[in-house]
XYZ file of C-alpha atoms in Angstrom:
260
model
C -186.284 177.118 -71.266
C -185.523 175.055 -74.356
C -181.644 174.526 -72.784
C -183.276 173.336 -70.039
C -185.645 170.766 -71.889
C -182.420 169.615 -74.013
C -180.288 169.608 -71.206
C -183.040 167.104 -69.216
C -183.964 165.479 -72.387
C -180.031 164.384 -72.851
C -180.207 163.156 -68.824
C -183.437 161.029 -69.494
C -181.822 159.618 -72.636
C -178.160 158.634 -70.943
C -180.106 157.524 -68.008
C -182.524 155.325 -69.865
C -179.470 154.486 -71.993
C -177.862 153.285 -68.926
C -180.290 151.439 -67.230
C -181.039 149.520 -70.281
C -179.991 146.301 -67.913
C -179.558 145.717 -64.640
C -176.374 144.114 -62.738
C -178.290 140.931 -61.829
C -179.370 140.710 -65.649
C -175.994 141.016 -67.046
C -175.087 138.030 -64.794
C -177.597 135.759 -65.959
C -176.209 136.618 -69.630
C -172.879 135.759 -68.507
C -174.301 132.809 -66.989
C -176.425 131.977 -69.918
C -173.194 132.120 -72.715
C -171.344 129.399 -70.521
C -173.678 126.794 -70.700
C -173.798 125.405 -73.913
C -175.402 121.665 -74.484
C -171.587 120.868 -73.898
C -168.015 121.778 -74.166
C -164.439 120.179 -73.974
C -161.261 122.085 -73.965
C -157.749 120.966 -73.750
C -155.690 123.269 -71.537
C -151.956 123.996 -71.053
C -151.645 125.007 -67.617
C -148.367 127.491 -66.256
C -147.618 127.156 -62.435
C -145.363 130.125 -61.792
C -143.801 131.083 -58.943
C -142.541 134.197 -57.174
C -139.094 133.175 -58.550
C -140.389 132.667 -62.018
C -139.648 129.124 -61.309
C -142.271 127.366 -63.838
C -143.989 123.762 -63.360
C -145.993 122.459 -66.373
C -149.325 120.471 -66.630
C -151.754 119.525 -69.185
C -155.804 118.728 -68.756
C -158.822 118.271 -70.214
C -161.913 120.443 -69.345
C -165.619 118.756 -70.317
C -168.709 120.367 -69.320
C -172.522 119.502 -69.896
C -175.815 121.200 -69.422
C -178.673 119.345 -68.461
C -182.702 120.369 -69.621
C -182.656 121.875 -66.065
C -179.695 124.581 -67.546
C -177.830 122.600 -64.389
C -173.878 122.288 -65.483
C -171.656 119.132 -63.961
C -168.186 119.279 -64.975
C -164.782 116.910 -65.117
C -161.092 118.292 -65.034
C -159.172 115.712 -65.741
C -154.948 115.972 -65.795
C -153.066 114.220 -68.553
C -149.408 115.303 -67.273
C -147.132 115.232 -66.046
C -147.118 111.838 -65.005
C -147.265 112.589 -60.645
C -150.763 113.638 -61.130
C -152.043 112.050 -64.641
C -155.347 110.976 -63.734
C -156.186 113.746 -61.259
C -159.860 114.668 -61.081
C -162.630 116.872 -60.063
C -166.094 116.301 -60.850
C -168.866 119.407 -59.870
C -172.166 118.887 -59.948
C -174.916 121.522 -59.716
C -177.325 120.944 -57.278
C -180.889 122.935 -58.119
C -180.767 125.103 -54.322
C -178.389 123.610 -52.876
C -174.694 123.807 -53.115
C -172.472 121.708 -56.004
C -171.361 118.105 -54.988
C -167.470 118.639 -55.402
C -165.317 115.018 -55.668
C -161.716 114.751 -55.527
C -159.892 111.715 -57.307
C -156.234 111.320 -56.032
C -154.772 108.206 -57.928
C -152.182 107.532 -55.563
C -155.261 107.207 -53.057
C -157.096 105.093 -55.320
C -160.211 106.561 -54.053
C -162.222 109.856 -54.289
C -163.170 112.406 -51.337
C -165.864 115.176 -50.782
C -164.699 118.583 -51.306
C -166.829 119.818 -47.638
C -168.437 123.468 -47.852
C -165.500 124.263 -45.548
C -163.124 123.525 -48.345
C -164.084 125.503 -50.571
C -161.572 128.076 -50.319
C -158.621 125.306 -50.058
C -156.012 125.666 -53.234
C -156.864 123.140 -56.051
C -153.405 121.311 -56.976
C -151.518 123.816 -56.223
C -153.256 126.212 -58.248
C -154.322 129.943 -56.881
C -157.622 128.330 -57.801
C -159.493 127.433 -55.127
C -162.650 124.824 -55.480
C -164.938 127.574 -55.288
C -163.609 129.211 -58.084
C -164.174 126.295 -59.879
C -167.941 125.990 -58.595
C -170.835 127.142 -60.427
C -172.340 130.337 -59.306
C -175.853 130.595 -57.690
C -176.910 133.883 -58.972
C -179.451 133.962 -56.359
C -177.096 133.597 -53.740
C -175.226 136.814 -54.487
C -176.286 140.584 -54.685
C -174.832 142.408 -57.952
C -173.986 146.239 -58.042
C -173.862 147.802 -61.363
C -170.913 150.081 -60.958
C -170.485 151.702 -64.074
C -168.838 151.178 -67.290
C -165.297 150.949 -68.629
C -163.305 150.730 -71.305
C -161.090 147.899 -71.727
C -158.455 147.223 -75.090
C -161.811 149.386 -76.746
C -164.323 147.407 -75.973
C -167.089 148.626 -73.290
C -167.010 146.548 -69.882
C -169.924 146.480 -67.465
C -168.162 146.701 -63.281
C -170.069 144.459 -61.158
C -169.537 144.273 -57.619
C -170.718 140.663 -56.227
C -171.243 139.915 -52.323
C -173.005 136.946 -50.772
C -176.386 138.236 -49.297
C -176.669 135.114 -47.139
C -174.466 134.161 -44.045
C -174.597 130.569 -45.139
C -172.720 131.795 -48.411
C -170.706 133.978 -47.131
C -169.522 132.050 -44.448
C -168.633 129.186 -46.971
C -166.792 131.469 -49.328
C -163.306 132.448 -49.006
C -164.210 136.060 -50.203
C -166.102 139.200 -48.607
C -166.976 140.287 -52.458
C -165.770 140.554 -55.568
C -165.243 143.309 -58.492
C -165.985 141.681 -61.866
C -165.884 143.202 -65.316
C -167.916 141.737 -68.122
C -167.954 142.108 -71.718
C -171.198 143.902 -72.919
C -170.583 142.174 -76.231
C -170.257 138.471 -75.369
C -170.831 138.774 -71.129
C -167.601 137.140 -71.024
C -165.776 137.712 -67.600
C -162.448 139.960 -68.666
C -161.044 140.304 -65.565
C -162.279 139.827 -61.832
C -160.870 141.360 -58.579
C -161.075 139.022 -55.595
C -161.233 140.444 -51.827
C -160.337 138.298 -48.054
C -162.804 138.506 -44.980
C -160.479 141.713 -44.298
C -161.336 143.564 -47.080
C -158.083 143.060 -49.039
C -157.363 142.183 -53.050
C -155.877 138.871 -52.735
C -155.991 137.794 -56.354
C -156.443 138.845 -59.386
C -158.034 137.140 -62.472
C -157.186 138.119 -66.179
C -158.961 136.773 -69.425
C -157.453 137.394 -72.703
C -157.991 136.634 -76.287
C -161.359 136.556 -76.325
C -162.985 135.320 -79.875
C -165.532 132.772 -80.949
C -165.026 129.602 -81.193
C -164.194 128.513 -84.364
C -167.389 127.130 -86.097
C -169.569 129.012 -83.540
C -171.467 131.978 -82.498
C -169.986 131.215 -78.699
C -167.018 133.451 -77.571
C -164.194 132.177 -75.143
C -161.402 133.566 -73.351
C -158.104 131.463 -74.974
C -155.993 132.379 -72.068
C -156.588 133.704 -68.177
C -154.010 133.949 -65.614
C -154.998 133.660 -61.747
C -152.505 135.814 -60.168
C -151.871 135.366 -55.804
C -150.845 139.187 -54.845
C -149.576 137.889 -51.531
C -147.345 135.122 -52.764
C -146.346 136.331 -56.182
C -147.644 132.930 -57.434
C -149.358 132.811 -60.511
C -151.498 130.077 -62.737
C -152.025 130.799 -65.940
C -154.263 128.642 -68.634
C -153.707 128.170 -72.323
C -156.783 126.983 -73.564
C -156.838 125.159 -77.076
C -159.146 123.018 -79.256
C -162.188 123.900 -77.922
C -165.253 121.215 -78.891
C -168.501 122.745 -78.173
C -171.858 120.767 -78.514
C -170.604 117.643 -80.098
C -172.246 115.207 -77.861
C -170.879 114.327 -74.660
C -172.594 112.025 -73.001
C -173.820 112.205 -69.438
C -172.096 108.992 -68.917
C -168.745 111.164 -68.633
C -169.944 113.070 -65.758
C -169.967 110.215 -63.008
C -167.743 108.893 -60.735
C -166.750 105.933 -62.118
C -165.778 108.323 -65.147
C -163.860 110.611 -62.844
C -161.635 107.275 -61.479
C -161.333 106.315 -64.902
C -157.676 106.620 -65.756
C -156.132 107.463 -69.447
């Protein structure tokens, strides 16, 4: 009888252990670490194809959180020179989707990224624009699928899949496998899946430390990898800036046609 009660006892515990928080609760932590008041990054960025044939870029990453925790962002490339000036500005809508704007230099003008591109290729990148959106958490249903262990450190497996047809008509994904730090709720890797069912890409974060200065913790380099081309991005992030006062001014259009 007293096996029994220890035996039970040592269920309850891992149980309540486990259940200490939820799938949809680790998200909004990993959604809660990335918006800080604001952030810049500069970012080396590796186009590499299946030939190992490598094209070179630089940008510049600024984000900024408003009182409503709503994020707009602004990638801007520096180099080389084809696409210096290249931007896209996202702004998070409070329910409804992000306003997505293109600015193509050589156009001299900047277009709407529709809700049916959102799965287009950004530059050239195995990016596509909705990678680059800002997730609705309430748009999505999370599975906590257990726990791993990843270069030592314990990783929560989420599975994510739209739970409206609006969404997941608009998304270039049926669902996705993400693992998440249980230290930091940094995203450490993520597993993307077609309307067929089948891993199409890959995502990899590495080097994962605060920011010097800080009690935030960022990923220093993450590699988008296409497993049906071979193609692969990868991003060297460096000199990160986080809250130093970036004003909202930076987050408009006339700041995304702005050249250098």
């Amino acid at each position: 009888m007293k096996l029994i009660i220890l035996i039970l006892f040592s269920f309850l515990s891992m149980s309540n252990a486990y259940a200490e928080l939820t799938a949809f609760q680790i998200m909004k932590k990993n959604d809660a670490q990335l918006k800080v008041q604001d952030e810049q990054v500069s970012v080396r960025m590796r186009l590499i194809n299946k030939q190992n044939d490598v094209r070179e870029r630089t940008i510049l990453i600024s984000t900024k959180t408003d009182n409503n925790e709503l994020q707009s962002s602004l990638i801007k490339f520096k180099s080389p020179k084809n696409v210096a000036g290249t931007g896209l500005l996202t702004v998070e809508n409070l329910n409804n989707d992000d306003d997505q704007w293109l600015y193509l230099p050589a156009l001299k003008r900047s277009r709407r990224i529709s809700a049916a591109n959102q799965s287009d290729s950004f530059m050239g990148t195995d990016f596509s624009y909705e990678d680059l959106s800002t997730e609705n958490l309430e748009e999505y249903s999370y599975s906590l699928l257990g726990e791993e262990i990843i270069n030592g450190t314990k990783h929560y497996k989420i599975e994510a899949i739209a739970n409206n047809e609006e969404t997941l008509n608009e998304s270039g994904y049926s669902r996705r496998l993400l693992w998440i730090e249980s230290t930091n709720y940094i995203l450490a890797k993520a597993f993307y899946f077609n309307k067929a069912g089948q891993h199409v890409k890959t995502l990899i974060a590495e080097n994962i430390r605060p920011v010097s200065g800080t009690d935030v913790s960022r990923s220093h380099k993450v590699t988008m990898k296409n497993l049906k081309t071979g193609h692969q991005t990868q991003l060297t992030y460096e000199d990160y800036l986080i809250n130093k006062g970036l004003s909202s001014n930076q987050f408009s259009m006339r700041s995304l046609e702005r050249g250098w």
